[in-house]
Coordinates of C-alpha atoms in Angstrom, one line a residue:
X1179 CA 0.0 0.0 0.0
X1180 CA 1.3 3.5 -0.8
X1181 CA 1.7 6.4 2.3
X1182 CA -0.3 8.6 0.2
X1183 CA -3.8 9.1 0.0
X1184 CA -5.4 12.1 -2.4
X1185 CA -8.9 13.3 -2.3
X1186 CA -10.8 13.2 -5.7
X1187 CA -12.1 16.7 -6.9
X1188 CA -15.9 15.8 -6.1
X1189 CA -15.0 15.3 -2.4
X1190 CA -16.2 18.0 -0.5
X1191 CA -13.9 20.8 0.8
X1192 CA -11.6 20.1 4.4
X1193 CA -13.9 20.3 7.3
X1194 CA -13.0 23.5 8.7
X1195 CA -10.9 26.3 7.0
X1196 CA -11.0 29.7 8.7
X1197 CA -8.9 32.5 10.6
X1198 CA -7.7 32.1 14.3
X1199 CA -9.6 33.7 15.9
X1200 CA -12.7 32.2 14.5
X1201 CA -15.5 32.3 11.7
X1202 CA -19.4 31.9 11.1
X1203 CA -18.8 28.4 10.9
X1204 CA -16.4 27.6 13.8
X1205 CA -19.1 29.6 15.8
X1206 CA -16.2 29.9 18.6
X1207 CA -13.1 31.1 19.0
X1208 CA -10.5 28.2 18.0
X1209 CA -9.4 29.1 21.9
X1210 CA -12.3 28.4 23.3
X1211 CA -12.1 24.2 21.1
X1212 CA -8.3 24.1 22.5
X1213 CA -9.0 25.0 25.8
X1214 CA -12.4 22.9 26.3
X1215 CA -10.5 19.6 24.3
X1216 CA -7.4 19.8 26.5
X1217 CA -8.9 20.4 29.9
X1218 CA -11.8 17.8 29.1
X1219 CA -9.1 14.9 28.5
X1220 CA -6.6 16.4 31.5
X1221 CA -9.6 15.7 33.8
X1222 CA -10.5 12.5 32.9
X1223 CA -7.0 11.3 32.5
X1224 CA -6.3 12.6 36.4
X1225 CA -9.3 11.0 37.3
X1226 CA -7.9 7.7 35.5
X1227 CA -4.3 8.0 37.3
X1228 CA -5.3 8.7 40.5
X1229 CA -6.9 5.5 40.6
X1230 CA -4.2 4.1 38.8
X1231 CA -1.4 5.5 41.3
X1232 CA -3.4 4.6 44.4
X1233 CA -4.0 0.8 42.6
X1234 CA -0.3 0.3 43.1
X1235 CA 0.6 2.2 46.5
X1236 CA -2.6 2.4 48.7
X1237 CA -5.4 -0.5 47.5
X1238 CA -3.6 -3.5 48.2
X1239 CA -3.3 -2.6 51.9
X1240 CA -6.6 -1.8 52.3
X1241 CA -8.7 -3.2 49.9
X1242 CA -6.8 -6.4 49.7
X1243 CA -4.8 -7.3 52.5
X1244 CA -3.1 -10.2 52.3
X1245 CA 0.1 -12.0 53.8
X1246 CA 1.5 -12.1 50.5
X1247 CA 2.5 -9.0 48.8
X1248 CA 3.0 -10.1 45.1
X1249 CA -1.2 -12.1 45.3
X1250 CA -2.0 -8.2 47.2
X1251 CA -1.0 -6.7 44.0
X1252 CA -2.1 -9.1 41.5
X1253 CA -5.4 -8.5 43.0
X1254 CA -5.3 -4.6 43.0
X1255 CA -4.2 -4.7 38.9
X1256 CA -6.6 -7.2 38.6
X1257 CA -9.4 -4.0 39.3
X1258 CA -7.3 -1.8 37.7
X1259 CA -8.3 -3.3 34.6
X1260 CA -12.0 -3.7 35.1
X1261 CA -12.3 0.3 33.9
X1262 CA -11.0 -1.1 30.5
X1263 CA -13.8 -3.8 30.0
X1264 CA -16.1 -0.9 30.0
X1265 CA -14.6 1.3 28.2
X1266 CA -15.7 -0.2 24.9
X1267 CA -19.0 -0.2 26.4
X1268 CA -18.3 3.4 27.5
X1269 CA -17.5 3.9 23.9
X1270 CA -20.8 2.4 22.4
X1271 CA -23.0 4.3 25.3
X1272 CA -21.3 7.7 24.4
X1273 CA -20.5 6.6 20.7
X1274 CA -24.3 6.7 19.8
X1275 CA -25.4 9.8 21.2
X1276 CA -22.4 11.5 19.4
X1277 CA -23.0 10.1 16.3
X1278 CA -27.0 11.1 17.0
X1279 CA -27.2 13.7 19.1
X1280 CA -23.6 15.6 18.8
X1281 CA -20.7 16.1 20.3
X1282 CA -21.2 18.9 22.6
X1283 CA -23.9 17.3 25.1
X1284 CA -22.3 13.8 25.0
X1285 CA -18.9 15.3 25.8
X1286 CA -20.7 16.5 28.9
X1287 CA -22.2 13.2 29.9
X1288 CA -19.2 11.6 30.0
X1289 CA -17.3 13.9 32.0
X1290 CA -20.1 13.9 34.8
X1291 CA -20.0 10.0 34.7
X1292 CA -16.0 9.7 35.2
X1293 CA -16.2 12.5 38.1
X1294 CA -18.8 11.7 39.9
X1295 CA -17.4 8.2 40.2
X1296 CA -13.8 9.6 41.1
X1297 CA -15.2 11.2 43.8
X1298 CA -17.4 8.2 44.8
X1299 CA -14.1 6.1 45.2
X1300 CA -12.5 8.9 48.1
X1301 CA -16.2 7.9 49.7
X1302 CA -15.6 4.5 50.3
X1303 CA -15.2 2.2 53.3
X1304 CA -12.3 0.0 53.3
X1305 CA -11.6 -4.0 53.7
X1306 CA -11.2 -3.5 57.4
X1307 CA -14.6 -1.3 58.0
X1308 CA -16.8 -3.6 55.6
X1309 CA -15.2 -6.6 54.3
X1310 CA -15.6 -7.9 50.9
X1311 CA -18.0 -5.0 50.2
X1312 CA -15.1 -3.1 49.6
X1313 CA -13.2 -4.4 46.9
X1314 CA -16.8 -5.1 45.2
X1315 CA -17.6 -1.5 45.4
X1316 CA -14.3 -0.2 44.1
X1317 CA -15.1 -2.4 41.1
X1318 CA -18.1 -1.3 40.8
X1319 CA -17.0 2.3 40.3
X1320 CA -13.6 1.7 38.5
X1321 CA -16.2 0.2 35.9
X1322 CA -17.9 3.6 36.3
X1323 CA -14.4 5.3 35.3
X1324 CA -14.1 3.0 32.4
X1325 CA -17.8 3.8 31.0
X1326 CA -16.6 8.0 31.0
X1327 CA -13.3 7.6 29.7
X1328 CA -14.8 4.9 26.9
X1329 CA -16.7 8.2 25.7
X1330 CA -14.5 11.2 26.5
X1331 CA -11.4 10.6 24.4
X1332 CA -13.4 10.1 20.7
X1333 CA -15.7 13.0 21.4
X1334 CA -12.6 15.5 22.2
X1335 CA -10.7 14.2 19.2
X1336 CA -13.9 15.0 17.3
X1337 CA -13.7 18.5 18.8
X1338 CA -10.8 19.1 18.1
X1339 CA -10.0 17.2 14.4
X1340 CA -13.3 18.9 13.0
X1341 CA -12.8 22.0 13.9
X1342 CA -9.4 21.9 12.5
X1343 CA -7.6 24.5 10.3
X1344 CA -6.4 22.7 7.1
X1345 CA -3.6 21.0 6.7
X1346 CA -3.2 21.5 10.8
X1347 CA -5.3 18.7 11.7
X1348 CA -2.6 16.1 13.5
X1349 CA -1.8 19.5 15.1
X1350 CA -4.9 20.6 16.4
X1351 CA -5.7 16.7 17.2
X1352 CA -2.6 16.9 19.3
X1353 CA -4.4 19.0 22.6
X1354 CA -6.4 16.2 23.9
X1355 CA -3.4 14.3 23.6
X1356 CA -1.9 16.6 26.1
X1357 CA -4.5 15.7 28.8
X1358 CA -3.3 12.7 29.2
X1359 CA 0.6 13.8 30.3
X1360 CA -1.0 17.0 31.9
X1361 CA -3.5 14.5 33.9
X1362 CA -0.7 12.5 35.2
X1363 CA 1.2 14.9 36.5
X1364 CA -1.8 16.5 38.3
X1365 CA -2.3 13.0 39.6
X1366 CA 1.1 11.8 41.2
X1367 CA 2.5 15.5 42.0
X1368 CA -0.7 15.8 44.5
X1369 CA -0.1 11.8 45.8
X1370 CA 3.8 12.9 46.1
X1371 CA 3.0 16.4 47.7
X1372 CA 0.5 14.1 50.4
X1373 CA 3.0 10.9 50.8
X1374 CA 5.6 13.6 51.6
X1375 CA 4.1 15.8 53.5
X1376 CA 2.2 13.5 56.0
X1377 CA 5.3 11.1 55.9
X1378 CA 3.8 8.1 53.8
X1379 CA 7.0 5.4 53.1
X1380 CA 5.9 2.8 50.8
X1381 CA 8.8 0.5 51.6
X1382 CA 7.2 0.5 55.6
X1383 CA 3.6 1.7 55.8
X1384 CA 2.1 2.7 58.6
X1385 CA -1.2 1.3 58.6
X1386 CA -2.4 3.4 61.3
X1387 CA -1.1 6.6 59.8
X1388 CA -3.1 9.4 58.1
X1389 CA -2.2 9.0 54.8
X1390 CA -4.0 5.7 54.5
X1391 CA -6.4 6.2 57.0
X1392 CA -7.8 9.2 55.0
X1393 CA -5.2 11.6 53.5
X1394 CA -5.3 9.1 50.3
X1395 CA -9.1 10.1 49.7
X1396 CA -8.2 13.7 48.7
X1397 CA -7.1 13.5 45.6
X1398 CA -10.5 11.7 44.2
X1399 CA -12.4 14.3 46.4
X1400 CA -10.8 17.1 44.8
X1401 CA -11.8 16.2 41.4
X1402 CA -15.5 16.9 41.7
X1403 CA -13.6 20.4 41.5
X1404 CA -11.9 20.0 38.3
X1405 CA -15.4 18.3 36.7
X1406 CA -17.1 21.7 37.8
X1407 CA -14.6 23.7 35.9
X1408 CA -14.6 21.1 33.2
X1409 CA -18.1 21.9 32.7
X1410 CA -18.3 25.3 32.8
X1411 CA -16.0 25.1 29.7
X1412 CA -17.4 23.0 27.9
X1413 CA -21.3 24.2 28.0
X1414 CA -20.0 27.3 26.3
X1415 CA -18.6 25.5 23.1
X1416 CA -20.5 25.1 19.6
X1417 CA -21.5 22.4 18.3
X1418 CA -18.6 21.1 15.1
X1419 CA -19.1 22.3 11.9
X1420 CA -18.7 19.0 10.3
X1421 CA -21.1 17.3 12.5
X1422 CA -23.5 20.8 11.6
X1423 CA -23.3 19.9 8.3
X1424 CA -24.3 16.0 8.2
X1425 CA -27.1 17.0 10.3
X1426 CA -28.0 19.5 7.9
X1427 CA -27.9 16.9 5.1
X1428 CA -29.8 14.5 7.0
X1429 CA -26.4 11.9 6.8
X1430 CA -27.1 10.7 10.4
X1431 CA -28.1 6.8 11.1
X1432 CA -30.4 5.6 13.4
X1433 CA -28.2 3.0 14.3
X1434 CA -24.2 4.2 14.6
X1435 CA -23.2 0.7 15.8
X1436 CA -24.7 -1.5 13.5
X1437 CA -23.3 0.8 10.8
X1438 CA -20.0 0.8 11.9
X1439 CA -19.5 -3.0 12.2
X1440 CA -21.2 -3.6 8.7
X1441 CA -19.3 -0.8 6.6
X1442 CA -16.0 0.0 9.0
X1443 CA -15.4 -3.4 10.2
X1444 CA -11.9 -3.3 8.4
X1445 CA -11.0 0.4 9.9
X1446 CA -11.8 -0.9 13.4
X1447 CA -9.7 -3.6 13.2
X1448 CA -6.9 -1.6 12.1
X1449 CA -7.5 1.6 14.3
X1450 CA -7.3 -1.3 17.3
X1451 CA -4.2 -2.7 16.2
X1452 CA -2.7 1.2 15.1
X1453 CA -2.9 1.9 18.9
X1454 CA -2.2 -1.5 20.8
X1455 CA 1.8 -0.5 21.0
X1456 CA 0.9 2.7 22.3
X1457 CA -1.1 1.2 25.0
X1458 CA 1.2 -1.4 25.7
X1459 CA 4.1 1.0 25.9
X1460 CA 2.2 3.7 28.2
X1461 CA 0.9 1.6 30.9
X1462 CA 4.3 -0.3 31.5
X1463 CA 5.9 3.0 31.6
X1464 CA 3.5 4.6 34.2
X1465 CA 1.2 1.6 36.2
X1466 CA 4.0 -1.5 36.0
X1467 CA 6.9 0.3 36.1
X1468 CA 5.4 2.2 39.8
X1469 CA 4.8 -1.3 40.9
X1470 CA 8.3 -2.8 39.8
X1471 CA 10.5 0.0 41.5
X1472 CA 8.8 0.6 44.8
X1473 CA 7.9 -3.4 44.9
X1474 CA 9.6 -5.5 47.7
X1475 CA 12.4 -7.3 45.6
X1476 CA 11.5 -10.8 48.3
X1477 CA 8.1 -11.1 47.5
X1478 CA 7.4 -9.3 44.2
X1479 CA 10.4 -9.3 42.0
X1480 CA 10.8 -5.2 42.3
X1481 CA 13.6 -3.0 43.4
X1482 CA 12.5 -1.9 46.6
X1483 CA 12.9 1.7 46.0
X1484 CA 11.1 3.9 48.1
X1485 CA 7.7 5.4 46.3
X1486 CA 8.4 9.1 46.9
X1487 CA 11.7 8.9 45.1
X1488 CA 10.6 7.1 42.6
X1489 CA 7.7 9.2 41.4
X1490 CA 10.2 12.2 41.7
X1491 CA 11.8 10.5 38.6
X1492 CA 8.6 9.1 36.9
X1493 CA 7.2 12.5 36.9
X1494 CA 10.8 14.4 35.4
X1495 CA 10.1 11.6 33.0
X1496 CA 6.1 12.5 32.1
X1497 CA 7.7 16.2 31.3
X1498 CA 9.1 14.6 27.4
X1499 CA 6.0 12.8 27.5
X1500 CA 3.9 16.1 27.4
X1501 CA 7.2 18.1 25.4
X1502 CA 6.9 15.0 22.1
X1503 CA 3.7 15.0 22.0
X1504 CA 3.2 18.8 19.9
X1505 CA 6.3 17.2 18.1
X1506 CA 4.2 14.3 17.1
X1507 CA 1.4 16.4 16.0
X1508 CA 4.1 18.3 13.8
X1509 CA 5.4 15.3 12.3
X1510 CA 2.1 13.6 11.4
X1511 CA 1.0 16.7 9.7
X1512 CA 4.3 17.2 7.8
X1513 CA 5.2 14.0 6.5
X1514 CA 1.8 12.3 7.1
X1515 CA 0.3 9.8 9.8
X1516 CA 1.6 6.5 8.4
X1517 CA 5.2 7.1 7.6
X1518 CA 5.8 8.9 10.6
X1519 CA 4.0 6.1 13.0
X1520 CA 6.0 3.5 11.1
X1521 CA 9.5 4.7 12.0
X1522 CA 8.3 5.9 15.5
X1523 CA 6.5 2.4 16.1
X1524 CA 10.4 0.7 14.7
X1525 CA 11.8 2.4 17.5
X1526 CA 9.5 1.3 19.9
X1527 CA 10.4 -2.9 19.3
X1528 CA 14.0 -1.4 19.8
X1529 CA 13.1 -0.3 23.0
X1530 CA 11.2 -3.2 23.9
X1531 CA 14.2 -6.0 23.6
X1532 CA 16.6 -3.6 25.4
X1533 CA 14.6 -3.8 28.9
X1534 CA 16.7 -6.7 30.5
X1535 CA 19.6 -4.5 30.8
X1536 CA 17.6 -1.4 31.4
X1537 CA 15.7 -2.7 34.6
X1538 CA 17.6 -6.6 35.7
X1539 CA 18.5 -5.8 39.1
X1540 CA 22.1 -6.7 38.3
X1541 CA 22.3 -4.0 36.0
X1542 CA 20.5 -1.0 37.7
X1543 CA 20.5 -2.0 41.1
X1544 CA 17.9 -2.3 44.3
X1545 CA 16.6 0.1 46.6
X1546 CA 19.6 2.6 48.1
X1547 CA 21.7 1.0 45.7
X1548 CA 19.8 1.8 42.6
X1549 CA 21.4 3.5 40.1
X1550 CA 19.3 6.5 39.9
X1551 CA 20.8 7.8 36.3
X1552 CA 20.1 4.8 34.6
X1553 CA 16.8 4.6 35.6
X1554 CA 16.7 8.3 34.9
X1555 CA 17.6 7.8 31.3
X1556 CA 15.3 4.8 30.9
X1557 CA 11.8 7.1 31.7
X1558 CA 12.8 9.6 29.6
X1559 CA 13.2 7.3 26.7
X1560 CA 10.1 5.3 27.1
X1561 CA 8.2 8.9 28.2
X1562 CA 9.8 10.1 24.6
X1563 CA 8.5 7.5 22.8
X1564 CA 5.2 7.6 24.6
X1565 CA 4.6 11.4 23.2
X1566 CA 6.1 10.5 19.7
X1567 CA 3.0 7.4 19.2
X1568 CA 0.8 8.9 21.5
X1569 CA 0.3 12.5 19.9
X1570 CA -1.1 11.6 15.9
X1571 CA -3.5 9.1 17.4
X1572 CA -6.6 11.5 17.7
X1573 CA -5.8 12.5 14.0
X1574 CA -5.0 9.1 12.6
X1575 CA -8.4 7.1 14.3
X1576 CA -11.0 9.7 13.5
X1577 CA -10.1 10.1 10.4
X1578 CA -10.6 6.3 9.5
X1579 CA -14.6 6.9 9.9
X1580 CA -17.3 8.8 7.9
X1581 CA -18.6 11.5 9.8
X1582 CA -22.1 9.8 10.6
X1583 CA -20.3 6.9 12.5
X1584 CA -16.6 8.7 13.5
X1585 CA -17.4 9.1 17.1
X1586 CA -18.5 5.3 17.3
X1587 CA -15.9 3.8 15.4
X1588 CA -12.9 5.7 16.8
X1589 CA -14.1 5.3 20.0
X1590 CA -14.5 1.3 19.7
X1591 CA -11.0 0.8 18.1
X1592 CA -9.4 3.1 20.9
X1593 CA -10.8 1.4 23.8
X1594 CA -10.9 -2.4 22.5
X1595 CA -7.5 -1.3 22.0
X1596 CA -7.0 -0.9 25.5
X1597 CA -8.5 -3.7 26.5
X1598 CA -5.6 -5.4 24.8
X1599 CA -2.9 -2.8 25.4
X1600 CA -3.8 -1.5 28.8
X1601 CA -5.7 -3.7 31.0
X1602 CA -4.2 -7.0 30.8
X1603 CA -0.3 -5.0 30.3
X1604 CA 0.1 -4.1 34.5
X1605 CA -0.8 -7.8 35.7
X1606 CA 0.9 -9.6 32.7
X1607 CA 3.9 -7.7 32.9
X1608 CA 4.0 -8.2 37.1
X1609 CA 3.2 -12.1 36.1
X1610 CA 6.0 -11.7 33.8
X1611 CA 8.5 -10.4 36.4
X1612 CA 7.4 -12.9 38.5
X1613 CA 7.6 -16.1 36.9
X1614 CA 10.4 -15.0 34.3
X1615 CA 12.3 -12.1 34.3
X1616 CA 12.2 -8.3 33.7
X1617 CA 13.2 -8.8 30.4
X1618 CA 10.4 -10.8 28.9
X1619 CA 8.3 -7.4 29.8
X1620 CA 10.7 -6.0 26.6
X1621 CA 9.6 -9.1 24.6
X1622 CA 5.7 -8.3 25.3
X1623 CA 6.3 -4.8 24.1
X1624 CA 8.0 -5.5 21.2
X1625 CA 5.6 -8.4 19.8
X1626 CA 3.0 -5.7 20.5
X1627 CA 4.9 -3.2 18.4
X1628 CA 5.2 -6.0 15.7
X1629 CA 1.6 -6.1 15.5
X1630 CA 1.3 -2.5 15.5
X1631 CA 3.3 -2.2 12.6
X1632 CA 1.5 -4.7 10.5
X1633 CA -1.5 -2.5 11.2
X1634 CA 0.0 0.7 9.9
X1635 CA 1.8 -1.0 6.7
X1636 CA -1.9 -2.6 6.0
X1637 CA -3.5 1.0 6.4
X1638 CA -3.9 4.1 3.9
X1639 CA -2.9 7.5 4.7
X1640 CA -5.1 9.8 5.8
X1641 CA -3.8 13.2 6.5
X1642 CA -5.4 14.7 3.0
X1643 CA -8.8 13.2 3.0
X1644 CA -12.0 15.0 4.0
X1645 CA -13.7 14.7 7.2
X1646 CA -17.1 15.2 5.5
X1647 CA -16.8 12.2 4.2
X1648 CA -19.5 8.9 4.4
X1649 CA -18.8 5.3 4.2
X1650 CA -18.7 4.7 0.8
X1651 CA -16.5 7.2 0.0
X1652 CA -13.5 5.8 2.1
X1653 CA -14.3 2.3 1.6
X1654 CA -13.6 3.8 -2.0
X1655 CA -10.2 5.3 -1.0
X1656 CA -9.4 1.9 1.2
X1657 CA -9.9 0.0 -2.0
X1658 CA -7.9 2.1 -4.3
X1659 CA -4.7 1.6 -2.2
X1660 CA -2.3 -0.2 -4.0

């Protein structure tokens, strides 16, 4: 297949082409899209991490005690991925009333699902106050999590891909992206500031302390603050001028699902496998990699290294996570989404089968004795890599769908995706450790980045076709690669 895709002259004109500071059609300032897409996705993607960071450093102590350590955390991950069997539902949900309704209101709906449930979690009694209550509840609302995130990341790359400028579309498609650095960061500077401050040590916890008693709450309290602000935002937006016009022409379906699975089916499969590396990459570099440092090296497999220190480095690391990804955005829209995701995805199986001498404890060391540089270096390669793969994603997935199905179909391929990259990566890569060695978490990477790349060769470029587009058309332009 050729990288390069060109639109026929009867396809209609790019979706959005108008000054900065907004036009009759935009409705809004172009601000006003990059604020509302970037804080949206920062807030859910805090609201995400905070649960994840807590998964690794706080919920196996109290919502899963055990006498063993390494079954504690197996447990605790085991939860951690219950929010990504629901985010394909989340997706559908969400997907339907985009593709109906637009994106404005559902964008909405799926922020107040995933805070209300953050804020639910800081709520909740503990193993010791309730018993197996506990661990069912948190379930019960990490699933909640899963259902808002399923619909928020689709419906703010909608926002911001079809109300982009042309030829600027990976680049406006890269502020959502940010959120999800931005939300990190948010998340694990406030756990570090509270494990610091209150004297939380990881390596010896003091059960009867305040910071697992209650100071841990805080940070899902706090984030019905961040949903108010998130709203306020985004009730002042316009609806997208691409989704205006297929209302207009009466291009909506009654069904977006059904739609997407008879005439995408062949674009989901590949949007899923375009993002499984990215997944895979993200989640050992933030989730596993928490668990593997600050984990006792006796009964996990880990390095023992005390959890404020390490976050100190994982969150230097996040900083050329957030710094790539407007790089990524550049790239994509300069030399186009496939060719750039080929060579950035290459890199990534690189990385991958270089982990045993990266992270074996003979080479880098455990706890006092770690050698800090190394492990330095090693974040801010992975957290490099992470912005280079993450950033053209909200450009490359939309852009695989017609208008009347896009915020279905991106959102199914994104989140089935992390069903496969994300919620089975933190326990299979602690199993991993476990049973094998720290270097087999390198192999799982880099098969996932072979598969990854079999989905990009198999795919056609996108960056010059129109986002007013239906199914026939790219079927069409899928069939006309060579």
């Amino acid at each position: 297949m050729s990288t390069d895709q060109s639109t026929s002259s009867s396809t209609p004109p790019e979706s959005v082409d108008v000054d900065d500071d907004g036009s009759k059609e935009l409705g809004v300032p172009r601000s006003r899209v990059v604020v509302a897409s970037l804080m949206g996705t920062t807030i859910e993607f805090y609201d995400f991490y905070v649960y994840a960071t807590a998964a690794v450093s706080v919920f196996p102590l109290i919502f899963f005690p055990s006498g063993d350590q390494g079954a504690a955390l197996l447990a605790s991950m085991a939860t951690f991925g219950a929010a990504f069997v629901a985010r394909p539902v989340g997706s559908v949900l969400f997907g339907h009333f985009g593709d109906r309704i637009g994106r404005k209101t559902t964008l909405i709906g799926s922020l107040l699902t995933m805070g209300i449930a953050t804020f639910l979690i800081g709520l909740l009694p503990t193993y010791f106050q309730v018993g197996l209550f506990a661990p069912a509840l948190l379930t019960i609302l990490r699933f909640c999590q899963g259902l808002g995130l399923g619909g928020e990341w689709s419906g703010a790359a909608l926002l911001a891909t079809e109300t982009a400028k042309k030829g600027k579309r990976a680049w406006a498609a890269m502020w959502p992206q940010l959120g999800a650095p931005f939300g990190f960061l948010l998340a694990n500077g406030l756990f570090l500031i509270l494990a610091l401050t209150f004297s939380h040590d990881s390596t010896n916890p003091d059960m009867d302390g305040p910071f697992l008693t209650w100071v841990w709450r805080l940070p899902f309290l706090l984030s019905l603050v961040m949903v108010a602000v998130g709203l306020y935002v985004r009730v002042r937006l316009e609806e997208t001028p691409v989704f205006r016009r297929a209302a207009a022409n009466d291009e909506r379906v009654k069904a977006p699902l059904s739609e997407v699975f008879r005439k995408s089916w062949w674009q989901l499969i590949l949007g899923t496998f375009i993002m499984l590396a990215t997944y895979v990459l993200f989640y050992l570099m933030t989730t596993w990699i928490l668990s593997y440092a600050i984990g006792d090296p006796e009964q996990t497999g880990g390095l023992g290294v005390p959890y404020d220190d390490f976050l100190v480095l994982q969150l230097v690391g996040i900083l050329f996570f957030a710094a790539f990804v407007p790089v990524a955005g550049w790239l994509a829209d300069r030399f186009g989404r496939k060719p750039t995701l080929i060579v950035i995805t290459g890199l990534l199986l690189l990385f991958g089968l270089t982990f045993g001498w990266w992270l074996s404890a003979d080479s880098i060391g455990q706890g006092t004795d770690l050698n800090t540089m190394q492990m330095m270096l090693f974040l801010i390669v992975g957290m490099t890599l992470m912005g280079l793969t993450f950033g053209p994603m909200s450009a490359i997935l939309p852009e695989l769908f017609p208008t009347n199905t896009r915020y279905t179909g991106s959102g199914i391929a994104y989140n089935v995706s992390s069903i496969l990259g994300a919620a089975l990566t933190p326990f299979v890569a602690t199993w991993l450790v476990q049973s094998y060695s720290v270097a087999h978490v390198g192999y799982y990477l880099a098969f996932a980045s072979v598969l990854t790349l079999i989905a990009l060769v198999l795919s056609p470029e996108t960056k010059s076709k129109s986002l007013d587009s239906d199914s026939a058309t790219i079927a069409e332009e899928i069939a006309s690669e060579p």
